XYZ file of N, CA and C in Angstrom:
642
model
N -58.720 49.593 -24.596
C -57.602 49.308 -23.699
C -57.498 50.355 -22.599
N -57.716 51.639 -22.978
C -57.624 52.708 -21.987
C -58.667 52.516 -20.894
N -59.884 52.091 -21.291
C -60.934 51.855 -20.309
C -60.549 50.702 -19.391
N -59.957 49.661 -19.950
C -59.524 48.516 -19.140
C -58.499 48.946 -18.095
N -57.536 49.765 -18.521
C -56.515 50.241 -17.588
C -57.129 51.087 -16.487
N -58.105 51.906 -16.840
C -58.760 52.750 -15.832
C -59.511 51.891 -14.823
N -60.209 50.862 -15.316
C -60.968 49.988 -14.414
C -60.024 49.271 -13.447
N -58.903 48.774 -13.970
C -57.950 48.077 -13.106
C -57.300 49.048 -12.125
N -56.998 50.266 -12.596
C -56.449 51.301 -11.712
C -57.443 51.596 -10.583
N -58.720 51.711 -10.929
C -59.761 51.982 -9.932
C -59.877 50.820 -8.943
N -59.765 49.596 -9.475
C -59.783 48.435 -8.587
C -58.616 48.478 -7.613
N -57.445 48.909 -8.092
C -56.289 49.048 -7.216
C -56.545 50.034 -6.095
N -57.200 51.159 -6.432
C -57.562 52.146 -5.400
C -58.456 51.524 -4.340
N -59.501 50.842 -4.788
C -60.454 50.248 -3.843
C -59.800 49.122 -3.040
N -59.003 48.313 -3.718
C -58.338 47.185 -3.066
C -57.420 47.661 -1.947
N -56.742 48.785 -2.167
C -55.772 49.286 -1.187
C -56.428 49.728 0.106
N -57.740 50.039 0.064
C -58.432 50.493 1.266
C -58.772 49.348 2.212
N -58.398 48.119 1.870
C -58.647 46.997 2.765
C -57.978 47.214 4.113
N -58.656 46.884 5.204
C -58.087 47.130 6.541
C -56.783 46.402 6.779
N -56.591 45.237 6.135
C -55.336 44.514 6.324
C -54.163 45.280 5.706
N -54.392 45.907 4.546
C -53.326 46.664 3.899
C -52.969 47.916 4.699
N -53.988 48.661 5.110
C -53.728 49.892 5.855
C -53.091 49.589 7.208
N -53.489 48.480 7.805
C -52.871 48.078 9.074
C -51.389 47.783 8.880
N -51.060 47.079 7.786
C -49.659 46.769 7.509
C -48.843 48.036 7.281
N -49.404 48.981 6.530
C -48.716 50.248 6.292
C -48.485 50.980 7.605
N -49.493 51.013 8.450
C -49.362 51.689 9.749
C -48.264 51.052 10.587
N -48.239 49.721 10.616
C -47.244 49.016 11.426
C -45.820 49.368 11.010
N -45.602 49.513 9.710
C -44.254 49.788 9.222
C -43.907 51.269 9.192
N -44.922 52.152 9.229
C -44.669 53.589 9.059
C -44.520 54.342 10.371
N -44.905 53.733 11.476
C -44.811 54.422 12.762
C -43.358 54.795 13.041
N -43.148 56.066 13.346
C -41.819 56.528 13.723
C -40.891 56.833 12.568
N -41.353 56.740 11.317
C -40.494 56.988 10.166
C -40.672 58.423 9.653
N -39.633 58.956 9.002
C -39.750 60.280 8.400
C -40.420 60.169 7.024
N -40.538 61.321 6.336
C -41.296 61.356 5.083
C -40.702 60.452 4.013
N -39.397 60.569 3.770
C -38.769 59.798 2.697
C -38.839 58.297 2.971
N -38.614 57.901 4.227
C -38.667 56.480 4.570
C -40.084 55.938 4.449
N -41.064 56.747 4.860
C -42.455 56.320 4.759
C -42.858 56.121 3.309
N -42.466 57.050 2.434
C -42.800 56.929 1.015
C -42.133 55.710 0.387
N -40.873 55.450 0.761
C -40.187 54.278 0.213
C -40.862 52.987 0.669
N -41.222 52.931 1.939
C -41.857 51.727 2.479
C -43.204 51.467 1.803
N -44.032 52.527 1.661
C -45.350 52.350 1.039
C -45.204 51.966 -0.431
N -44.223 52.564 -1.130
C -44.013 52.234 -2.542
C -43.573 50.780 -2.698
N -42.653 50.325 -1.851
C -42.173 48.949 -1.933
C -43.281 47.952 -1.612
N -44.131 48.299 -0.647
C -45.260 47.434 -0.315
C -46.179 47.302 -1.526
N -46.469 48.423 -2.183
C -47.354 48.413 -3.353
C -46.735 47.615 -4.501
N -45.429 47.803 -4.738
C -44.752 47.082 -5.817
C -44.760 45.576 -5.545
N -44.436 45.198 -4.312
C -44.470 43.785 -3.946
C -45.862 43.199 -4.104
N -46.871 43.980 -3.735
C -48.261 43.534 -3.820
C -48.649 43.309 -5.277
N -48.332 44.292 -6.129
C -48.680 44.167 -7.539
C -47.948 43.021 -8.216
N -46.659 42.854 -7.919
C -45.877 41.778 -8.508
C -46.420 40.416 -8.096
N -46.775 40.271 -6.826
C -47.314 39.013 -6.330
C -48.633 38.677 -7.020
N -49.521 39.678 -7.150
C -50.801 39.450 -7.815
C -50.588 39.052 -9.277
N -49.637 39.699 -9.933
C -49.348 39.383 -11.324
C -48.913 37.925 -11.473
N -47.992 37.482 -10.623
C -47.478 36.118 -10.711
C -48.558 35.093 -10.388
N -49.315 35.343 -9.312
C -50.386 34.413 -8.937
C -51.455 34.345 -10.015
N -51.826 35.511 -10.555
C -52.872 35.543 -11.576
C -52.425 34.790 -12.830
N -51.142 34.925 -13.212
C -50.622 34.197 -14.361
C -50.702 32.689 -14.151
N -50.369 32.252 -12.938
C -50.436 30.824 -12.628
C -51.874 30.332 -12.688
N -52.787 31.107 -12.110
C -54.186 30.687 -12.044
C -54.860 30.697 -13.408
N -54.338 31.485 -14.351
C -54.893 31.473 -15.693
C -54.707 30.127 -16.388
N -53.630 29.450 -16.047
C -53.309 28.196 -16.724
C -53.647 26.968 -15.891
N -54.208 27.185 -14.704
C -54.534 26.058 -13.823
C -55.961 26.202 -13.312
N -56.620 25.087 -13.181
C -57.978 25.076 -12.645
C -57.898 24.804 -11.143
N -57.986 25.861 -10.354
C -57.840 25.748 -8.900
C -59.170 26.088 -8.236
N -59.579 25.290 -7.275
C -60.873 25.477 -6.625
C -60.872 26.700 -5.716
N -62.069 27.154 -5.384
C -62.229 28.288 -4.475
C -61.643 27.993 -3.103
N -61.718 26.735 -2.678
C -61.184 26.374 -1.362
C -59.678 26.609 -1.292
N -58.990 26.306 -2.397
C -57.549 26.524 -2.430
C -57.240 28.017 -2.479
N -58.007 28.768 -3.282
C -57.787 30.209 -3.383
C -58.011 30.906 -2.045
N -58.899 30.330 -1.220
C -59.178 30.933 0.089
C -57.955 30.953 0.991
N -56.975 30.087 0.694
C -55.755 30.093 1.500
C -54.990 31.409 1.360
N -55.220 32.128 0.267
C -54.595 33.442 0.118
C -55.022 34.383 1.218
N -56.318 34.347 1.561
C -56.814 35.181 2.654
C -56.221 34.742 3.987
N -56.040 33.438 4.150
C -55.453 32.922 5.392
C -54.015 33.409 5.530
N -53.270 33.429 4.423
C -51.892 33.920 4.460
C -51.861 35.383 4.875
N -52.733 36.193 4.272
C -52.785 37.615 4.615
C -53.115 37.807 6.087
N -54.114 37.052 6.561
C -54.519 37.166 7.961
C -53.385 36.753 8.895
N -52.702 35.666 8.553
C -51.611 35.181 9.395
C -50.487 36.209 9.474
N -50.173 36.852 8.355
C -49.113 37.862 8.336
C -49.478 39.022 9.264
N -50.716 39.491 9.177
C -51.168 40.611 10.017
C -51.138 40.224 11.494
N -51.602 39.021 11.817
C -51.619 38.567 13.213
C -50.197 38.460 13.761
N -49.293 37.904 12.973
C -47.895 37.772 13.415
C -47.290 39.154 13.653
N -47.580 40.102 12.769
C -47.087 41.462 12.953
C -47.607 42.058 14.258
N -48.901 41.848 14.524
C -49.491 42.370 15.753
C -48.845 41.773 16.988
N -48.636 40.472 16.967
C -47.997 39.803 18.103
C -46.565 40.306 18.297
N -45.873 40.531 17.182
C -44.490 41.018 17.256
C -44.441 42.410 17.887
N -45.333 43.302 17.448
C -45.346 44.657 17.999
C -45.669 44.638 19.495
N -46.634 43.830 19.888
C -46.992 43.757 21.305
C -45.843 43.173 22.125
N -45.124 42.213 21.557
C -43.958 41.650 22.238
C -42.885 42.720 22.431
N -42.641 43.517 21.388
C -41.621 44.557 21.484
C -41.984 45.603 22.535
N -43.271 45.912 22.631
C -43.720 46.869 23.650
C -43.579 46.259 25.037
N -44.030 45.019 25.202
C -44.020 44.368 26.515
C -42.605 44.165 27.050
N -41.638 43.987 26.169
C -40.256 43.746 26.589
C -39.396 45.007 26.530
N -40.058 46.161 26.354
C -39.370 47.473 26.328
C -38.263 47.520 25.277
N -38.524 46.969 24.112
C -37.541 46.965 23.027
C -37.808 48.053 21.992
N -38.713 48.955 22.291
C -38.947 50.099 21.413
C -38.309 51.312 22.069
N -37.385 51.930 21.367
C -36.587 53.007 21.944
C -36.779 54.314 21.184
N -36.492 55.416 21.856
C -36.591 56.750 21.257
C -35.424 57.595 21.736
N -34.841 58.341 20.806
C -33.759 59.262 21.160
C -33.917 60.548 20.349
N -33.702 61.686 21.010
C -33.779 62.987 20.347
C -32.383 63.598 20.236
N -32.147 64.311 19.127
C -30.923 65.072 19.017
C -31.148 66.260 18.084
N -30.265 67.250 18.171
C -30.360 68.464 17.358
C -29.372 68.359 16.208
N -29.873 68.575 14.978
C -29.025 68.545 13.787
C -29.463 69.671 12.861
N -28.524 70.578 12.520
C -28.838 71.747 11.691
C -29.962 72.576 12.314
N -29.843 72.761 13.624
C -30.802 73.562 14.389
C -32.222 72.999 14.371
N -32.357 71.736 14.027
C -33.664 71.089 14.037
C -33.609 69.847 14.924
N -34.700 69.643 15.642
C -34.761 68.471 16.511
C -35.164 67.244 15.694
N -34.405 66.177 15.834
C -34.698 64.928 15.150
C -34.999 63.852 16.188
N -35.951 63.011 15.854
C -36.333 61.917 16.741
C -36.054 60.596 16.038
N -35.333 59.708 16.688
C -35.052 58.381 16.160
C -35.805 57.354 17.001
N -36.561 56.502 16.313
C -37.304 55.428 16.972
C -36.830 54.113 16.368
N -36.483 53.159 17.217
C -35.989 51.889 16.697
C -36.359 50.752 17.646
N -36.247 49.527 17.122
C -36.486 48.324 17.904
C -35.150 47.772 18.392
N -35.124 47.283 19.615
C -33.926 46.644 20.141
C -33.278 47.458 21.239
N -32.270 46.886 21.859
C -31.579 47.553 22.963
C -30.599 48.607 22.476
N -30.082 48.438 21.244
C -29.138 49.405 20.686
C -29.637 49.869 19.332
N -29.196 51.061 18.918
C -29.637 51.647 17.656
C -28.778 51.111 16.516
N -29.393 50.277 15.662
C -28.686 49.719 14.513
C -29.130 50.454 13.255
N -28.173 50.967 12.463
C -28.520 51.729 11.281
C -29.066 50.863 10.151
N -28.925 49.538 10.246
C -29.482 48.696 9.204
C -30.956 48.391 9.436
N -31.553 48.963 10.511
C -32.973 48.751 10.769
C -33.815 49.261 9.611
N -33.417 50.406 9.018
C -34.188 50.974 7.921
C -34.179 50.056 6.703
N -33.019 49.466 6.410
C -32.956 48.521 5.294
C -33.820 47.294 5.557
N -33.838 46.854 6.798
C -34.684 45.718 7.155
C -36.157 46.064 6.983
N -36.539 47.303 7.354
C -37.928 47.721 7.221
C -38.347 47.742 5.760
N -37.449 48.253 4.879
C -37.779 48.306 3.457
C -37.883 46.902 2.864
N -36.948 46.021 3.248
C -37.001 44.649 2.759
C -38.253 43.943 3.264
N -38.596 44.188 4.524
C -39.773 43.557 5.117
C -41.049 44.037 4.455
N -41.127 45.332 4.128
C -42.339 45.860 3.500
C -42.533 45.277 2.112
N -41.440 45.095 1.353
C -41.524 44.468 0.035
C -41.971 43.011 0.169
N -41.363 42.293 1.121
C -41.728 40.898 1.348
C -43.172 40.769 1.788
N -43.608 41.679 2.661
C -44.985 41.656 3.140
C -45.953 41.887 1.988
N -45.617 42.835 1.106
C -46.465 43.079 -0.050
C -46.598 41.847 -0.923
N -45.478 41.123 -1.099
C -45.507 39.885 -1.880
C -46.417 38.841 -1.242
N -46.287 38.663 0.065
C -47.087 37.653 0.770
C -48.570 37.987 0.738
N -48.891 39.250 0.979
C -50.296 39.636 1.068
C -50.963 39.723 -0.299
N -50.161 39.715 -1.368
C -50.741 39.706 -2.701
C -51.589 38.476 -2.959
N -51.267 37.387 -2.274
C -52.032 36.148 -2.460
C -53.491 36.321 -2.076
N -53.769 37.248 -1.168
C -55.139 37.444 -0.708
C -56.012 38.207 -1.678
N -55.419 38.845 -2.700
C -56.215 39.650 -3.624
C -56.365 39.049 -4.997
N -55.906 37.819 -5.170
C -55.915 37.215 -6.505
C -57.325 37.044 -7.038
N -58.224 36.550 -6.212
C -59.581 36.298 -6.708
C -60.246 37.572 -7.206
N -60.101 38.660 -6.428
C -60.708 39.923 -6.829
C -60.124 40.450 -8.127
N -58.811 40.317 -8.293
C -58.182 40.795 -9.529
C -58.645 39.981 -10.725
N -58.744 38.672 -10.584
C -59.172 37.840 -11.709
C -60.607 38.150 -12.109
N -61.459 38.412 -11.129
C -62.840 38.793 -11.441
C -62.864 40.097 -12.217
N -62.067 41.068 -11.750
C -62.011 42.366 -12.424
C -61.463 42.228 -13.838
N -60.388 41.466 -14.006
C -59.809 41.272 -15.330
C -60.734 40.482 -16.237
N -61.507 39.580 -15.648
C -62.476 38.830 -16.437
C -63.538 39.734 -17.030
N -63.851 40.816 -16.333
C -64.849 41.762 -16.817
C -64.281 42.624 -17.939
N -63.047 43.104 -17.752
C -62.517 44.113 -18.672
C -61.691 43.535 -19.823
N -61.141 42.296 -19.661
C -60.253 41.820 -20.715
C -60.229 40.294 -20.797
N -61.363 39.687 -20.558
C -61.437 38.253 -20.711
C -60.551 37.467 -19.781
N -60.167 38.063 -18.658
C -59.353 37.351 -17.687
C -57.882 37.310 -18.001
N -57.448 37.977 -19.065
C -56.037 37.967 -19.439
C -55.254 38.998 -18.625
N -54.111 38.577 -18.141
C -53.283 39.453 -17.310
C -52.025 39.831 -18.083
N -51.750 41.121 -18.199
C -50.473 41.540 -18.754
C -49.845 42.561 -17.810
N -48.563 42.839 -18.048
C -47.816 43.674 -17.107
C -48.335 45.108 -17.082
N -48.873 45.592 -18.199
C -49.415 46.953 -18.236
C -50.590 47.098 -17.279
N -51.456 46.108 -17.258
C -52.624 46.170 -16.378
C -52.207 46.043 -14.919
N -51.234 45.215 -14.645
C -50.748 45.089 -13.272
C -50.084 46.389 -12.824
N -49.405 47.062 -13.757
C -48.801 48.361 -13.440
C -49.874 49.373 -13.071
N -50.980 49.374 -13.815
C -52.091 50.276 -13.507
C -52.663 49.973 -12.127
N -52.806 48.678 -11.828
C -53.287 48.278 -10.507
C -52.328 48.740 -9.415
N -51.031 48.525 -9.641
C -50.024 48.897 -8.649
C -50.014 50.400 -8.407
N -50.189 51.196 -9.447
C -50.228 52.649 -9.285
C -51.421 53.076 -8.443
N -52.562 52.405 -8.646
C -53.732 52.702 -7.819
C -53.484 52.382 -6.355
N -52.876 51.214 -6.120
C -52.542 50.821 -4.752
C -51.539 51.800 -4.144
N -50.529 52.162 -4.923
C -49.477 53.033 -4.430
C -50.014 54.411 -4.054
N -50.989 54.905 -4.802
C -51.575 56.207 -4.514
C -52.248 56.224 -3.141
N -53.019 55.188 -2.865
C -53.705 55.104 -1.570
C -52.698 54.883 -0.446
N -51.745 53.974 -0.652
C -50.749 53.709 0.378
C -49.927 54.959 0.685
N -49.560 55.709 -0.372
C -48.791 56.930 -0.164
C -49.575 57.960 0.624
N -50.871 58.103 0.301
C -51.717 59.053 1.019
C -51.864 58.651 2.482
N -52.046 57.352 2.722
C -52.160 56.889 4.102
C -50.835 57.034 4.830
N -49.740 56.870 4.087
C -48.426 57.087 4.680
C -48.260 58.512 5.169
N -48.844 59.475 4.432
C -48.781 60.866 4.858
C -49.604 61.097 6.137
N -50.685 60.350 6.275
C -51.456 60.417 7.521
C -50.603 59.920 8.679
N -49.901 58.808 8.441
C -49.015 58.270 9.471
C -47.873 59.234 9.768
N -47.388 59.934 8.741
C -46.332 60.921 8.945
C -46.817 62.042 9.854
N -48.069 62.457 9.678
C -48.632 63.490 10.548
C -48.680 63.004 11.995
N -49.069 61.743 12.171
C -49.088 61.161 13.516
C -47.676 61.146 14.094
N -46.715 60.735 13.278
C -45.325 60.674 13.743
C -44.823 62.034 14.202
N -45.146 63.072 13.445
C -44.611 64.400 13.713
C -45.310 65.100 14.873
N -46.546 64.717 15.168
C -47.325 65.467 16.150
C -47.661 64.707 17.427
N -47.506 63.394 17.414
C -47.949 62.631 18.591
C -46.884 61.694 19.157
N -45.718 61.617 18.517
C -44.705 60.666 18.976
C -43.473 61.368 19.519
N -43.687 62.384 20.314
C -42.576 63.158 20.847
C -41.940 62.577 22.087
N -42.534 61.553 22.662
C -41.938 60.933 23.853
C -42.132 59.419 23.793
N -41.340 58.714 24.597
C -41.317 57.261 24.529
C -42.654 56.643 24.937
N -43.324 57.261 25.904
C -44.620 56.724 26.347
C -45.624 56.699 25.201
N -45.720 57.802 24.457
C -46.657 57.856 23.334
C -46.264 56.884 22.226
N -44.948 56.736 22.012
C -44.476 55.803 20.989
C -44.904 54.386 21.326
N -44.699 53.987 22.554
C -45.055 52.625 22.956
C -46.564 52.421 22.941
N -47.320 53.446 23.329
C -48.778 53.340 23.262
C -49.249 53.186 21.822
N -48.605 53.918 20.907
C -48.981 53.844 19.496
C -48.686 52.469 18.920
N -47.511 51.923 19.229
C -47.173 50.584 18.747
C -48.092 49.534 19.370
N -48.435 49.706 20.627
C -49.345 48.762 21.276
C -50.721 48.802 20.618
N -51.188 50.016 20.308
C -52.478 50.167 19.630
C -52.439 49.509 18.261
N -51.340 49.740 17.516
C -51.186 49.122 16.201
C -51.164 47.603 16.318
N -50.524 47.083 17.361
C -50.477 45.645 17.564
C -51.845 45.050 17.825
N -52.628 45.711 18.669
C -53.984 45.232 18.987
C -54.864 45.279 17.745
N -54.785 46.388 16.992
C -55.586 46.514 15.769
C -55.203 45.434 14.763
N -53.911 45.134 14.675
C -53.455 44.081 13.765
C -54.073 42.731 14.134
N -54.089 42.428 15.430
C -54.694 41.162 15.875
C -56.183 41.117 15.547
N -56.871 42.225 15.760
C -58.308 42.281 15.492
C -58.591 42.117 13.999
N -57.848 42.853 13.172
C -58.057 42.797 11.723
C -57.738 41.405 11.195
N -56.606 40.847 11.610
C -56.224 39.518 11.151
C -57.223 38.439 11.568
N -57.678 38.510 12.810
C -58.646 37.533 13.316
C -59.967 37.669 12.578
N -60.381 38.900 12.291
C -61.632 39.133 11.577
C -61.576 38.542 10.169
N -60.411 38.619 9.516
C -60.264 38.014 8.191
C -60.386 36.505 8.277
N -59.802 35.910 9.317
C -59.836 34.456 9.469
C -61.250 33.945 9.703
N -61.985 34.612 10.592
C -63.332 34.106 10.924
C -64.364 34.571 9.918
N -63.991 35.573 9.064
C -64.924 36.059 8.053
C -64.963 35.146 6.845
């Protein structure tokens, strides 16, 4: 059992390095502080693991063709493309804002979408990251079932999904720290912020399109 958990944990690590996952993390982590970035990456990983668990349970009891399973990749690609289009729209319409202020002798930078600063934006980001993780989980079902078929006869239980989720969360958290470094060192003015979001939007379109045509 311990070996099975390690294999699934390792699969989670490798799975998390997919360009669609890292692109999604980047899109949601730009402009966030450390605690918000960690919460967003953790929620994305939890949503991803939960979605894979539910889909895998359904597929264990149903005979579904490869053509139907391929729609999971289409869903993931569509989500990434929509995110890219949304970011580019926000940049083009000047709806990405930045404000600096001093608090406890430290300079703080707030980055938000929209014409006015709404404090519920952070809650929306966390909810969106969890939802995104759930949606994109559909794209990894085939790989998880193959891995589970090797280590445990294709049977899915919550312990193994937890091991997978921890592997995903480790990579997402590490990448979130990379994004935090970018936030702290390169997003000091509105021009750089908008350029960063525009770059993330273009990369999202490229990654999503590549998944569709691949």
